[in-house]
Short mmCIF file of C-alpha atoms in Angstrom, two decimals:
data_model
loop_
_atom_site.label_atom_id
_atom_site.label_comp_id
_atom_site.label_asym_id
_atom_site.label_seq_id
_atom_site.Cartn_x
_atom_site.Cartn_y
_atom_site.Cartn_z
CA MET R 24 41.19 -45.95 80.80
CA THR R 25 39.41 -45.05 78.13
CA SER R 26 38.59 -48.28 76.41
CA PRO R 27 38.71 -49.20 72.37
CA LEU R 28 35.45 -49.49 72.38
CA LYS R 29 34.29 -47.08 73.96
CA ASN R 30 36.98 -44.91 71.55
CA LEU R 31 34.58 -46.36 68.44
CA VAL R 32 31.07 -45.81 69.89
CA SER R 33 32.43 -41.88 70.77
CA LYS R 34 34.05 -41.67 66.63
CA GLY R 35 30.67 -43.71 65.58
CA ALA R 36 28.51 -40.74 67.50
CA ILE R 37 30.13 -37.86 66.45
CA SER R 38 30.56 -39.36 62.92
CA MET R 39 27.27 -39.83 62.44
CA LEU R 40 26.12 -36.73 64.25
CA VAL R 41 28.44 -34.71 61.71
CA SER R 42 26.33 -36.95 58.51
CA ALA R 43 23.32 -36.04 60.40
CA MET R 44 24.56 -31.72 60.72
CA ALA R 45 25.51 -32.75 56.91
CA LEU R 46 22.54 -33.17 55.48
CA ALA R 47 20.21 -30.76 57.30
CA ALA R 48 22.42 -28.76 56.20
CA SER R 49 22.33 -29.48 52.21
CA ALA R 50 18.63 -29.41 53.02
CA GLN R 51 18.92 -25.74 54.40
CA ASP R 52 21.58 -25.31 51.63
CA ALA R 53 18.78 -26.87 48.61
CA PRO R 54 17.14 -23.60 45.98
CA PRO R 55 13.81 -22.81 46.71
CA ALA R 56 10.73 -24.50 44.77
CA TRP R 57 8.78 -22.57 42.89
CA ASP R 58 5.87 -20.73 44.01
CA PRO R 59 2.88 -22.28 42.38
CA ASN R 60 0.65 -19.62 42.77
CA TYR R 61 3.48 -17.36 40.83
CA GLU R 62 1.61 -14.42 38.54
CA PRO R 63 3.30 -13.76 35.53
CA PRO R 64 3.55 -10.14 34.09
CA ARG R 65 1.07 -10.06 31.58
CA MET R 66 0.83 -8.46 27.83
CA GLU R 67 -2.41 -6.80 27.02
CA ASP R 68 -4.19 -8.98 25.30
CA GLY R 69 -3.77 -11.17 29.08
CA THR R 70 -0.74 -13.56 27.68
CA PRO R 71 2.26 -13.98 30.02
CA SER R 72 5.42 -11.44 28.93
CA PHE R 73 8.49 -13.33 28.40
CA ALA R 74 10.13 -9.86 27.52
CA GLY R 75 13.33 -9.76 28.26
CA ILE R 76 17.12 -11.58 28.02
CA TRP R 77 17.18 -14.46 29.12
CA SER R 78 20.35 -17.09 29.54
CA LYS R 79 21.12 -20.70 28.79
CA ALA R 80 24.16 -20.73 30.39
CA SER R 81 25.16 -23.97 32.99
CA LEU R 82 27.19 -27.04 33.86
CA THR R 83 24.20 -28.85 33.06
CA VAL R 84 23.90 -30.29 29.61
CA LEU R 85 22.08 -32.60 27.75
CA GLU R 86 22.87 -35.67 28.57
CA ARG R 87 23.63 -37.61 31.86
CA SER R 88 27.82 -37.79 32.70
CA PRO R 89 28.65 -40.69 33.15
CA GLN R 90 29.41 -39.99 37.23
CA PHE R 91 25.51 -39.43 37.85
CA THR R 92 23.51 -42.17 38.51
CA ASP R 93 20.16 -40.44 39.05
CA LEU R 94 18.99 -36.78 37.44
CA VAL R 95 18.72 -35.32 41.04
CA ILE R 96 21.99 -34.65 42.80
CA PRO R 97 22.27 -33.27 46.38
CA PRO R 98 22.16 -30.10 46.97
CA ALA R 99 25.88 -30.91 49.08
CA ILE R 100 27.15 -32.11 46.20
CA ALA R 101 25.73 -29.99 43.48
CA GLN R 102 27.64 -27.17 45.91
CA ARG R 103 31.15 -28.74 45.65
CA ILE R 104 31.06 -28.99 42.35
CA GLU R 105 30.48 -25.50 41.12
CA GLN R 106 32.97 -24.41 43.68
CA GLY R 107 35.41 -26.85 41.88
CA ARG R 108 33.95 -25.42 38.57
CA ALA R 109 34.89 -21.79 39.63
CA ALA R 110 38.02 -22.42 40.87
CA ALA R 111 39.67 -24.24 38.25
CA THR R 112 38.03 -20.98 36.14
CA GLU R 113 40.29 -18.29 38.27
CA ALA R 114 42.91 -20.98 37.76
CA ALA R 115 42.51 -21.33 33.97
CA ASN R 116 42.07 -17.28 33.90
CA ALA R 117 45.24 -16.86 35.85
CA PRO R 118 48.51 -14.82 34.09
CA ARG R 119 50.83 -16.66 32.16
CA ASP R 120 54.15 -15.76 32.30
CA PRO R 121 55.04 -15.16 28.42
CA ASN R 122 59.10 -16.46 28.79
CA GLU R 123 57.47 -20.07 29.22
CA LEU R 124 54.95 -19.93 26.28
CA GLU R 125 56.36 -21.85 23.57
CA ALA R 126 55.27 -21.29 19.44
CA PRO R 127 53.89 -24.36 18.46
CA GLU R 128 55.95 -26.40 15.94
CA ALA R 129 55.11 -26.41 12.11
CA GLY R 130 51.73 -29.19 11.97
CA GLN R 131 50.92 -29.38 15.16
CA ASN R 132 47.51 -27.86 17.24
CA VAL R 133 47.46 -24.21 18.06
CA GLY R 134 44.58 -25.27 20.04
CA GLY R 135 41.46 -22.90 21.01
CA TYR R 136 39.87 -20.15 23.07
CA ASN R 137 40.98 -20.65 26.10
CA ALA R 138 38.92 -19.06 29.58
CA PHE R 139 38.65 -15.85 29.17
CA TRP R 140 36.79 -16.57 26.05
CA THR R 141 34.17 -18.68 26.88
CA ASP R 142 30.56 -18.68 29.10
CA PRO R 143 29.24 -21.52 29.69
CA GLY R 144 27.73 -20.68 33.49
CA THR R 145 28.82 -21.01 36.90
CA ALA R 146 25.17 -23.34 38.45
CA LEU R 147 24.13 -26.45 37.32
CA GLY R 148 20.61 -26.21 36.77
CA VAL R 149 18.00 -26.80 39.02
CA ILE R 150 14.79 -26.91 38.20
CA ASP R 151 11.52 -26.54 41.05
CA GLY R 152 14.17 -26.44 44.10
CA GLU R 153 16.13 -29.48 42.30
CA TYR R 154 19.98 -29.75 41.21
CA ARG R 155 19.92 -31.71 37.52
CA SER R 156 22.58 -33.61 36.62
CA SER R 157 20.95 -33.68 32.66
CA TRP R 158 18.24 -31.62 30.86
CA ILE R 159 16.74 -35.19 29.49
CA VAL R 160 14.68 -36.41 31.96
CA ASP R 161 12.86 -39.14 29.52
CA PRO R 162 14.52 -41.61 29.15
CA ALA R 163 14.85 -41.86 32.83
CA ASP R 164 18.86 -43.17 32.18
CA GLY R 165 19.48 -39.25 31.04
CA GLN R 166 20.70 -40.72 27.65
CA ILE R 167 19.19 -40.14 23.37
CA PRO R 168 17.08 -42.85 22.86
CA TYR R 169 18.76 -43.49 19.64
CA THR R 170 17.83 -46.19 16.86
CA GLU R 171 20.51 -49.00 16.08
CA ALA R 172 19.89 -47.64 12.67
CA GLY R 173 19.36 -43.74 13.95
CA ARG R 174 22.76 -44.12 15.61
CA GLU R 175 24.54 -45.41 13.04
CA GLU R 176 23.02 -42.41 10.16
CA ALA R 177 24.04 -40.10 13.52
CA PHE R 178 27.62 -41.24 13.04
CA SER R 179 27.92 -40.39 9.46
CA ALA R 180 26.18 -37.50 9.17
CA ARG R 181 29.01 -35.70 11.92
CA GLN R 182 31.51 -37.83 9.50
CA GLU R 183 31.37 -36.54 6.96
CA ALA R 184 30.46 -33.47 7.81
CA ARG R 185 33.68 -32.87 10.06
CA GLU R 186 35.87 -35.00 7.39
CA ASN R 187 34.91 -34.04 3.85
CA PHE R 188 36.48 -31.07 2.13
CA ASP R 189 34.87 -31.10 -1.27
CA ASP R 190 32.55 -28.78 -0.58
CA PRO R 191 32.02 -26.27 1.76
CA GLU R 192 27.74 -26.96 1.84
CA ILE R 193 29.37 -30.45 3.17
CA ARG R 194 31.09 -28.58 6.19
CA MET R 195 28.61 -28.13 9.54
CA ALA R 196 25.95 -25.23 9.24
CA GLY R 197 28.08 -23.31 12.62
CA GLU R 198 31.87 -23.77 11.27
CA ARG R 199 30.25 -21.76 8.23
CA CYS R 200 28.24 -19.32 10.57
CA SER R 201 24.97 -20.15 9.11
CA VAL R 202 23.55 -21.09 12.38
CA GLY R 203 25.15 -21.18 15.67
CA PHE R 204 26.34 -24.74 16.91
CA GLY R 205 25.15 -27.45 19.06
CA SER R 206 21.81 -26.10 18.32
CA THR R 207 21.54 -22.83 19.88
CA GLY R 208 18.40 -20.79 18.07
CA THR R 209 16.99 -23.72 16.69
CA PRO R 210 15.01 -25.89 18.52
CA PRO R 211 15.76 -27.84 20.86
CA MET R 212 17.34 -24.69 22.42
CA LEU R 213 20.89 -25.96 23.87
CA ASN R 214 23.69 -24.13 26.09
CA VAL R 215 27.00 -23.86 24.66
CA LEU R 216 30.84 -22.84 26.02
CA TYR R 217 29.36 -19.32 25.26
CA ASN R 218 26.78 -16.88 23.76
CA ASN R 219 23.86 -18.47 25.54
CA HIS R 220 21.32 -15.51 25.81
CA VAL R 221 18.12 -15.22 24.05
CA GLN R 222 15.61 -12.39 24.10
CA PHE R 223 11.55 -12.55 23.95
CA PHE R 224 9.96 -10.09 21.59
CA GLN R 225 5.53 -11.27 21.15
CA ASP R 226 3.13 -9.17 19.68
CA GLY R 227 -0.50 -10.75 18.84
CA ASP R 228 0.23 -12.73 15.92
CA THR R 229 4.16 -13.89 16.29
CA ILE R 230 6.80 -14.05 19.23
CA ARG R 231 10.18 -13.92 18.18
CA ILE R 232 13.73 -15.35 19.86
CA LEU R 233 16.38 -13.91 18.89
CA ALA R 234 19.95 -15.56 20.18
CA GLU R 235 22.95 -14.92 20.61
CA MET R 236 24.58 -17.13 18.94
CA ASN R 237 24.40 -16.50 15.82
CA HIS R 238 22.36 -13.61 15.63
CA ASN R 239 20.06 -16.16 14.27
CA ALA R 240 16.05 -14.82 14.70
CA ARG R 241 13.07 -17.33 14.97
CA ILE R 242 9.82 -16.17 14.41
CA ILE R 243 6.92 -18.29 15.95
CA ARG R 244 3.58 -17.77 14.18
CA MET R 245 0.86 -17.93 16.43
CA ASN R 246 -2.38 -20.22 15.80
CA THR R 247 -1.89 -20.85 12.05
CA GLU R 248 -0.66 -24.38 10.60
CA HIS R 249 2.59 -25.83 9.51
CA ARG R 250 3.60 -23.74 5.81
CA ASP R 251 4.05 -27.30 3.01
CA PRO R 252 7.79 -29.42 4.29
CA GLU R 253 9.18 -27.82 1.00
CA MET R 254 10.15 -24.66 2.69
CA ARG R 255 12.94 -25.75 5.14
CA THR R 256 14.53 -22.71 6.63
CA TRP R 257 17.87 -22.72 9.10
CA LEU R 258 15.74 -22.74 12.50
CA GLY R 259 12.50 -24.91 11.54
CA ASP R 260 8.77 -23.96 10.33
CA SER R 261 7.15 -23.35 14.26
CA ILE R 262 3.66 -22.14 14.87
CA GLY R 263 2.08 -21.35 19.07
CA HIS R 264 -0.21 -21.80 20.85
CA TRP R 265 -1.14 -20.54 24.49
CA GLU R 266 -1.93 -23.42 26.46
CA GLY R 267 -3.27 -21.09 29.51
CA ASP R 268 -0.38 -19.26 30.60
CA THR R 269 2.77 -21.84 28.81
CA LEU R 270 3.46 -21.19 25.96
CA VAL R 271 3.11 -24.12 23.09
CA VAL R 272 5.74 -24.46 20.03
CA GLU R 273 5.76 -27.35 17.59
CA THR R 274 8.80 -26.76 15.30
CA THR R 275 9.51 -29.02 12.52
CA ASN R 276 10.70 -28.36 8.45
CA PHE R 277 14.66 -27.90 9.36
CA HIS R 278 17.08 -27.54 6.75
CA PRO R 279 19.25 -30.37 5.77
CA GLN R 280 21.96 -28.38 6.17
CA ASN R 281 21.35 -28.39 9.55
CA SER R 282 20.42 -30.98 10.41
CA VAL R 283 24.33 -32.26 11.93
CA ARG R 284 24.44 -30.25 15.61
CA SER R 285 27.51 -30.66 16.93
CA ALA R 286 29.20 -28.89 20.66
CA ILE R 287 31.95 -29.70 22.44
CA ARG R 288 29.58 -30.66 25.78
CA HIS R 289 26.70 -32.44 24.11
CA TYR R 290 25.72 -33.90 19.69
CA LEU R 291 22.30 -33.71 18.52
CA TYR R 292 21.40 -35.36 15.01
CA LEU R 293 17.45 -34.28 13.73
CA GLN R 294 16.22 -35.40 10.30
CA PRO R 295 14.15 -32.44 8.36
CA ASP R 296 11.04 -33.57 9.31
CA SER R 297 11.69 -34.53 12.84
CA LEU R 298 9.42 -32.84 15.61
CA VAL R 299 10.24 -30.72 18.13
CA GLU R 300 7.07 -29.25 20.76
CA GLU R 301 8.37 -27.42 22.89
CA ARG R 302 6.70 -25.62 26.40
CA PHE R 303 7.33 -22.55 27.80
CA THR R 304 6.26 -20.86 31.29
CA ARG R 305 7.34 -18.33 33.48
CA VAL R 306 6.99 -19.84 36.79
CA SER R 307 9.33 -16.62 38.67
CA ASP R 308 11.31 -12.84 38.07
CA ASP R 309 13.68 -14.33 36.93
CA VAL R 310 13.30 -17.98 35.49
CA ILE R 311 10.64 -18.84 32.23
CA HIS R 312 11.08 -23.45 32.62
CA TYR R 313 11.53 -24.78 29.05
CA GLU R 314 10.22 -27.42 28.19
CA PHE R 315 10.79 -30.32 24.44
CA THR R 316 10.37 -33.48 22.71
CA VAL R 317 11.50 -34.50 20.39
CA THR R 318 9.84 -36.58 17.93
CA ASP R 319 11.50 -39.27 14.56
CA PRO R 320 10.49 -43.15 15.04
CA ASP R 321 12.83 -42.83 12.21
CA LEU R 322 16.09 -42.01 14.74
CA PHE R 323 14.81 -43.10 17.95
CA THR R 324 12.81 -45.96 20.21
CA GLN R 325 11.08 -43.52 21.52
CA PRO R 326 10.11 -39.22 21.66
CA TRP R 327 12.32 -38.15 24.24
CA SER R 328 12.08 -34.97 26.57
CA ALA R 329 14.34 -32.63 28.59
CA GLU R 330 13.22 -29.32 30.67
CA MET R 331 15.59 -26.62 31.67
CA PRO R 332 15.55 -22.87 33.34
CA LEU R 333 16.24 -20.06 30.88
CA TRP R 334 17.62 -16.93 33.74
CA ALA R 335 16.71 -14.12 33.53
CA ALA R 336 20.18 -11.51 32.61
CA GLU R 337 21.32 -8.34 32.39
CA GLY R 338 21.52 -6.82 28.52
CA PRO R 339 21.83 -5.80 26.51
CA ILE R 340 22.75 -8.33 23.59
CA TYR R 341 26.05 -7.45 21.98
CA GLU R 342 26.59 -9.09 17.87
CA TYR R 343 28.22 -12.19 17.73
CA ALA R 344 30.49 -11.99 14.72
CA CYS R 345 31.24 -14.94 14.05
CA HIS R 346 34.95 -15.31 11.32
CA GLU R 347 34.60 -18.33 11.36
CA GLY R 348 32.44 -18.92 7.72
CA ASN R 349 34.82 -15.60 6.57
CA TYR R 350 38.49 -16.66 7.43
CA SER R 351 38.28 -20.67 8.96
CA LEU R 352 36.59 -22.49 5.93
CA PRO R 353 38.76 -20.71 3.51
CA GLY R 354 41.46 -22.53 5.40
CA ILE R 355 39.96 -25.59 5.89
CA LEU R 356 39.37 -25.65 2.16
CA ALA R 357 42.30 -24.66 0.75
CA GLY R 358 44.77 -26.50 3.51
CA ALA R 359 42.97 -29.52 2.04
CA ARG R 360 43.75 -28.83 -1.82
CA ARG R 361 47.16 -28.34 -0.60
CA GLN R 362 47.35 -32.07 1.19
CA GLU R 363 45.91 -33.09 -1.92
CA ALA R 364 48.75 -31.37 -4.16
CA LEU R 365 51.07 -32.67 -2.03
CA ALA R 366 50.25 -35.65 -2.53
CA ARG R 367 50.14 -35.79 -6.12
CA GLU R 368 53.43 -34.41 -5.94
CA ALA R 369 55.26 -37.27 -3.79
CA ALA R 370 53.17 -40.22 -5.43
CA SER R 371 55.08 -38.73 -9.32
CA GLU R 372 58.34 -39.16 -7.44
CA ASN R 373 57.67 -42.27 -6.59
CA SER R 374 55.92 -43.53 -9.87
CA GLY R 375 58.82 -42.13 -11.38
CA GLY R 376 61.77 -43.97 -9.34
CA GLU R 377 60.46 -47.35 -10.08
#
């Protein structure tokens, strides 16, 4: 007869064995670290080539989600997350019975893009063999370190852009199709729900980065000084130089109407004179290591830094024909005028009845 103690020991031993096997499998399944001796392809002048199309699509986002306490996610957990997202996407893309669909009632939210139109990525970000829970690496909590005044300014600007319907230029630049929403092409370049591709073009004097969203092209002027601060462009004024095989880019003088950079998965606010330093290093045939540091003592308690991979992607990049500025924006403003007219009519009726 087997004793309860023996069963307990056997179950404990089996549990330890299973845990050990899981850890071994996790270590085995971890992505490979980058080769420190990797030699990148080079341009005629000897500088590394970034030629090609690269993607920022990823399940990892700018700030760390509360579900994670650490920067690095164990491989087994990361892979479960990726499998879960794949299953959810497959379910969302399943055919629907048209007889079960009902038109929304008047005034009801009609919803947005369905899963067919989105492409946020299928994998978590990987930096040198480690799955990452956030792009931000400093501060250690993975959060944007706003000062109290900076957070209030960011909140007020966001509310103004969302709730003010008096002037089209107050609305967010992404909504107006002037710049890709969520800081997709403006440094720092972040990943959003779809259209996450960028393409590099290089010559001796400039490096150009074409962003799929909103077909913005940023020109990095090499080995020069910033223009006068009065020259504020949508994507800022970018100047660059090489430090060994790393391209270093400094950008400031952003257009004041591009301070609010809102997306579904993150929100970022910068001032026109905020400073962004980017570092691009090609670490393999299919990865560019993209690092950036944002500095603005008026908004943040400290400079904050992040790093993310740019994955090699197949091309070409097709035109992103943004329509919101042509159709949605006039509709938003016209809807506000209609609400105001109805409010005046109601006020007039109430006044006449007294």
